[in-house]
PDB file of C-alpha atoms in Angstrom:
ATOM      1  CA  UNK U  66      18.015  33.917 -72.989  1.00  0.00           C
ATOM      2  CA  UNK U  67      17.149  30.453 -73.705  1.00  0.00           C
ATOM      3  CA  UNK U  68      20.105  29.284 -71.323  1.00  0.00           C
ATOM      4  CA  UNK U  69      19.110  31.575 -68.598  1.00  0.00           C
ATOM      5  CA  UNK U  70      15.667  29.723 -68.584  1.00  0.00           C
ATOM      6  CA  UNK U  71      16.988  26.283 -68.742  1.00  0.00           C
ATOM      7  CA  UNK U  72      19.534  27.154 -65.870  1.00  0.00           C
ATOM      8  CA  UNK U  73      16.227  28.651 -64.036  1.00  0.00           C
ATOM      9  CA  UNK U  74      14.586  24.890 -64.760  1.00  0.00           C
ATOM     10  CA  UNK U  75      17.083  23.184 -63.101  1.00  0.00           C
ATOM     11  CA  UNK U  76      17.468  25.698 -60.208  1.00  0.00           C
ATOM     12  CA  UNK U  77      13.909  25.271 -59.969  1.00  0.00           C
ATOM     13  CA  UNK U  78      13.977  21.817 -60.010  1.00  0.00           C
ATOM     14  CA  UNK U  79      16.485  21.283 -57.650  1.00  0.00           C
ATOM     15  CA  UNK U  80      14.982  23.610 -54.900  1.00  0.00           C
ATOM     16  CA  UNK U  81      11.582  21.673 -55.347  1.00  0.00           C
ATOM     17  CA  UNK U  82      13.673  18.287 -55.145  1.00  0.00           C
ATOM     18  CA  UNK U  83      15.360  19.669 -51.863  1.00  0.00           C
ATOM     19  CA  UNK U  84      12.151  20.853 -50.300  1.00  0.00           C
ATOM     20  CA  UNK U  85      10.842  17.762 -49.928  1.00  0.00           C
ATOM     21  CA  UNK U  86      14.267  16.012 -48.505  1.00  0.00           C
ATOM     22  CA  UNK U  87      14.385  19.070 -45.917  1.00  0.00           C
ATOM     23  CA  UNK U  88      10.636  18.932 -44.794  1.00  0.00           C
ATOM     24  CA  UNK U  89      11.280  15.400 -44.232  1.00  0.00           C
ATOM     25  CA  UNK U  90      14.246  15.848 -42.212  1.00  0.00           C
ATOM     26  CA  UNK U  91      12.391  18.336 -40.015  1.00  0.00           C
ATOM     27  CA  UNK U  92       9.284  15.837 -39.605  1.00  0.00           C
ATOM     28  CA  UNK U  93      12.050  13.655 -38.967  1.00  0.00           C
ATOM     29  CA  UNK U  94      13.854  15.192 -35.966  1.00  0.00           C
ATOM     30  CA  UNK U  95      10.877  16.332 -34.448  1.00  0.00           C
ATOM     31  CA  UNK U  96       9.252  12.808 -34.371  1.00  0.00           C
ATOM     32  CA  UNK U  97      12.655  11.376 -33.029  1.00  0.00           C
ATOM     33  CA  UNK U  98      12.628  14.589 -30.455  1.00  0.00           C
ATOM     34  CA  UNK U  99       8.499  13.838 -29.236  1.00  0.00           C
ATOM     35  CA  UNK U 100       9.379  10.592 -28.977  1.00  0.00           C
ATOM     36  CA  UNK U 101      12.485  11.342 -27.051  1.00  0.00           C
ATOM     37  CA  UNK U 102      10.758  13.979 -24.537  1.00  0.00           C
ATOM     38  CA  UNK U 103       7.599  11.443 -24.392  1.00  0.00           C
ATOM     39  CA  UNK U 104      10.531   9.025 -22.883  1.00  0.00           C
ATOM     40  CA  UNK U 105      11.768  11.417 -20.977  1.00  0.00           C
ATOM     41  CA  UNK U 106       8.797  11.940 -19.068  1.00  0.00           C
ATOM     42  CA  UNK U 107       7.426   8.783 -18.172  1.00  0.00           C
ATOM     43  CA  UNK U 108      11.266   8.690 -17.146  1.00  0.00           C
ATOM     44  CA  UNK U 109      10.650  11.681 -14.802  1.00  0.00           C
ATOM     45  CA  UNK U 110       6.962  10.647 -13.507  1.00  0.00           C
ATOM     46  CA  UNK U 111       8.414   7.334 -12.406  1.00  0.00           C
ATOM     47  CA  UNK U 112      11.424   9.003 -10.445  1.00  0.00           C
ATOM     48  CA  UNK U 113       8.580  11.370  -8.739  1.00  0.00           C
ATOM     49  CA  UNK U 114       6.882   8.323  -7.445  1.00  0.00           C
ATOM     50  CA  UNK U 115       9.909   6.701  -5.722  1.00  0.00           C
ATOM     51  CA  UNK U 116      10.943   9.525  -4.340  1.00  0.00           C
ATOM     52  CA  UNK U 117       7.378   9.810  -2.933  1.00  0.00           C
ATOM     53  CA  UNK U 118       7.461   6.386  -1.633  1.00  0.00           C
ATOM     54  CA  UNK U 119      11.261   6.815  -0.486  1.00  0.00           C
ATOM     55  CA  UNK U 120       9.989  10.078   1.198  1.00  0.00           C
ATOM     56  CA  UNK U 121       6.609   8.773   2.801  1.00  0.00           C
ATOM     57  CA  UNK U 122       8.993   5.389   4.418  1.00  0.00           C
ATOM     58  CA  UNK U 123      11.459   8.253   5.769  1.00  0.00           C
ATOM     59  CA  UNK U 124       8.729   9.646   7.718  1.00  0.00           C
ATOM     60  CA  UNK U 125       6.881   6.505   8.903  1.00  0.00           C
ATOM     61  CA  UNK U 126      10.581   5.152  10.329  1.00  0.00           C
ATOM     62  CA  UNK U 127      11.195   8.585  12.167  1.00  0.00           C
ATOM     63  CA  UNK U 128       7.805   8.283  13.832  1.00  0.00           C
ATOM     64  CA  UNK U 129       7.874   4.891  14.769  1.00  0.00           C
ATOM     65  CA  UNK U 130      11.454   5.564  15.739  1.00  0.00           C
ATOM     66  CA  UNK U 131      10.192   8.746  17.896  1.00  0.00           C
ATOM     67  CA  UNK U 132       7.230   6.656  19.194  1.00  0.00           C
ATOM     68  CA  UNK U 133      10.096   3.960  20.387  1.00  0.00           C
ATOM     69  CA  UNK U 134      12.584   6.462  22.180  1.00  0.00           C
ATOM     70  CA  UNK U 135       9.688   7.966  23.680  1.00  0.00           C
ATOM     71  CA  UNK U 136       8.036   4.792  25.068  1.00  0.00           C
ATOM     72  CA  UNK U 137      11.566   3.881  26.026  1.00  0.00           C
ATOM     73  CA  UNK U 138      11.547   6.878  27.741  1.00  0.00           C
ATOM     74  CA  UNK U 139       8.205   6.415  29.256  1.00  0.00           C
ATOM     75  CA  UNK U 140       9.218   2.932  30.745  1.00  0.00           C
ATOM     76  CA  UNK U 141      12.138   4.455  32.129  1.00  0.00           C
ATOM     77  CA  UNK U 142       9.988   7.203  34.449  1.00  0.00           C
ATOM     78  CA  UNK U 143       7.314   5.060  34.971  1.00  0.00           C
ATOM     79  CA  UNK U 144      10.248   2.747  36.102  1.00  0.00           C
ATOM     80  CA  UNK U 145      11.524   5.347  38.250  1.00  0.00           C
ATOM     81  CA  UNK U 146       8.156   6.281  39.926  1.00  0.00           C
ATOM     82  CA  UNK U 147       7.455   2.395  40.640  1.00  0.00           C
ATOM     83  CA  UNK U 148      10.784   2.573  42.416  1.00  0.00           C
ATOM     84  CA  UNK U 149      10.379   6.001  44.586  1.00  0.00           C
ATOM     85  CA  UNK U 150       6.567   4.342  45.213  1.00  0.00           C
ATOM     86  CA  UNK U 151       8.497   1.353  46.698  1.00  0.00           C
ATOM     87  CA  UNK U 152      11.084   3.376  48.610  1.00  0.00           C
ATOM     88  CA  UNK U 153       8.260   5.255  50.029  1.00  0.00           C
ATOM     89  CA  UNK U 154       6.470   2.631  50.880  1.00  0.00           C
ATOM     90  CA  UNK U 155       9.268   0.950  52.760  1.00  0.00           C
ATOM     91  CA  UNK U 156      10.093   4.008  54.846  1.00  0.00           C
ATOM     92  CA  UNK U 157       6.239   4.281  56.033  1.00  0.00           C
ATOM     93  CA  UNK U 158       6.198   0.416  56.816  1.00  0.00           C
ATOM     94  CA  UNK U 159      10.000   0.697  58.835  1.00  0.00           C
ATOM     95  CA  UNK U 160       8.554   4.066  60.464  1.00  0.00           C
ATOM     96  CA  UNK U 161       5.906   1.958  62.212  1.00  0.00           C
ATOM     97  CA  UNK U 162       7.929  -1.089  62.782  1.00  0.00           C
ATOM     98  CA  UNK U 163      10.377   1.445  64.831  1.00  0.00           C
ATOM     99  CA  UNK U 164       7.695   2.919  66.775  1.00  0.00           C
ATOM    100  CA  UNK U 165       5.208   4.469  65.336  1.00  0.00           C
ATOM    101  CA  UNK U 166       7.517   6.805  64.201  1.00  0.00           C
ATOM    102  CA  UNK U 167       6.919   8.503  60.817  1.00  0.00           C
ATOM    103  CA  UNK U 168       9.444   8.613  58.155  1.00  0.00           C
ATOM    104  CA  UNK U 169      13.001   6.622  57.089  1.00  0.00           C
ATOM    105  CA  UNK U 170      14.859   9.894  58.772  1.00  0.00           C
ATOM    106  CA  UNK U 171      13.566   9.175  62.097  1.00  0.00           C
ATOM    107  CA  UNK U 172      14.326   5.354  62.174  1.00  0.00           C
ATOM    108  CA  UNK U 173      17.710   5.800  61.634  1.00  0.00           C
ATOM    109  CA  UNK U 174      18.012   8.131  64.138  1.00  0.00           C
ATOM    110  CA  UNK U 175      16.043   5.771  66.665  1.00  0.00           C
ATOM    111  CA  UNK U 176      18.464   2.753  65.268  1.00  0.00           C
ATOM    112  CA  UNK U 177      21.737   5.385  65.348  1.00  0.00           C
ATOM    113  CA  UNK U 178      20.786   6.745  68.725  1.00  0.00           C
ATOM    114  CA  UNK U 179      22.988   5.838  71.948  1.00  0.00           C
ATOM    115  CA  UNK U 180      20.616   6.518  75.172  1.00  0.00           C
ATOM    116  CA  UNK U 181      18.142   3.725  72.897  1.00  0.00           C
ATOM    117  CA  UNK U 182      17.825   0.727  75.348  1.00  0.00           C
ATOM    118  CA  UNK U 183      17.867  -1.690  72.421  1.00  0.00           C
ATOM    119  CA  UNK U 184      20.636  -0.070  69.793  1.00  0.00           C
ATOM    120  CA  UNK U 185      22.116  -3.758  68.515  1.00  0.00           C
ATOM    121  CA  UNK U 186      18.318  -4.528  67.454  1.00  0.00           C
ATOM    122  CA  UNK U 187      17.277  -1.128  66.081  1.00  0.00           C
ATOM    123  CA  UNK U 188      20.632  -1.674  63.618  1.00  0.00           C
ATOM    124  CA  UNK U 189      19.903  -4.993  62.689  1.00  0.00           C
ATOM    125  CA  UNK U 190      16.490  -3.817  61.248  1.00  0.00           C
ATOM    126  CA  UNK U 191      18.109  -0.840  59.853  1.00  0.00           C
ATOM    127  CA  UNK U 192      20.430  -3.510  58.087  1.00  0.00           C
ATOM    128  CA  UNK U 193      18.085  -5.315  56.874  1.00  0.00           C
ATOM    129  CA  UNK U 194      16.021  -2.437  55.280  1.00  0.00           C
TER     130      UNK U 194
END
């Protein structure tokens, strides 16, 4: 019996030995894995904020881009309506010139018109409209 208690000694003894190396290990591994996940997430807050800053640039440049075809667009009309203004303008001042007659339509027939007692002149000013 004696050698059944000495053999439980050292069984003993080497369990309480290896609990100590094993709970260390643990606290080990999960310091190294806190440490690793605390990493981790300043890792992963930091990527959040440049995508937030990537993603808040995207959408100023595709307003001001907007804003920029649409003023280009703008410019172009109001362009457009300057020129018909103009045209318009031009008719009603050769409609009197010719007349008193109203409209571009109407001088060029007066100007285009064969029983008119002065054609030549009535297609020089159409000429030079």
């Amino acid at each position: 019996m004696r050698v059944s208690v000495d053999a439980a000694h050292r069984r003993l003894a080497m369990a309480s030995a290896s609990v100590p190396s094993v709970s260390f290990r643990i606290s080990r591994h999960t310091e190294d894995l806190a440490i690793t996940l605390h990493a981790l997430s300043q890792r992963l807050v930091a990527l959040e904020q440049r995508l937030d800053c990537l993603d808040s640039e995207l959408h100023q440049e595709r307003a001001n881009g907007a804003d920029a075809e649409d003023l280009a667009r703008l410019d172009k009309a109001e362009s457009l309506l300057r020129d018909c203004r103009q045209l318009l303008a031009n008719e009603s001042a050769d409609g009197l010139a010719a007349g008193g007659s109203p409209g571009l339509a109407s001088f060029k027939a007066g100007a285009l018109d064969p029983g008119s007692t002065e054609p030549k002149e009535n297609v020089r000013e159409w000429d030079a409209a």
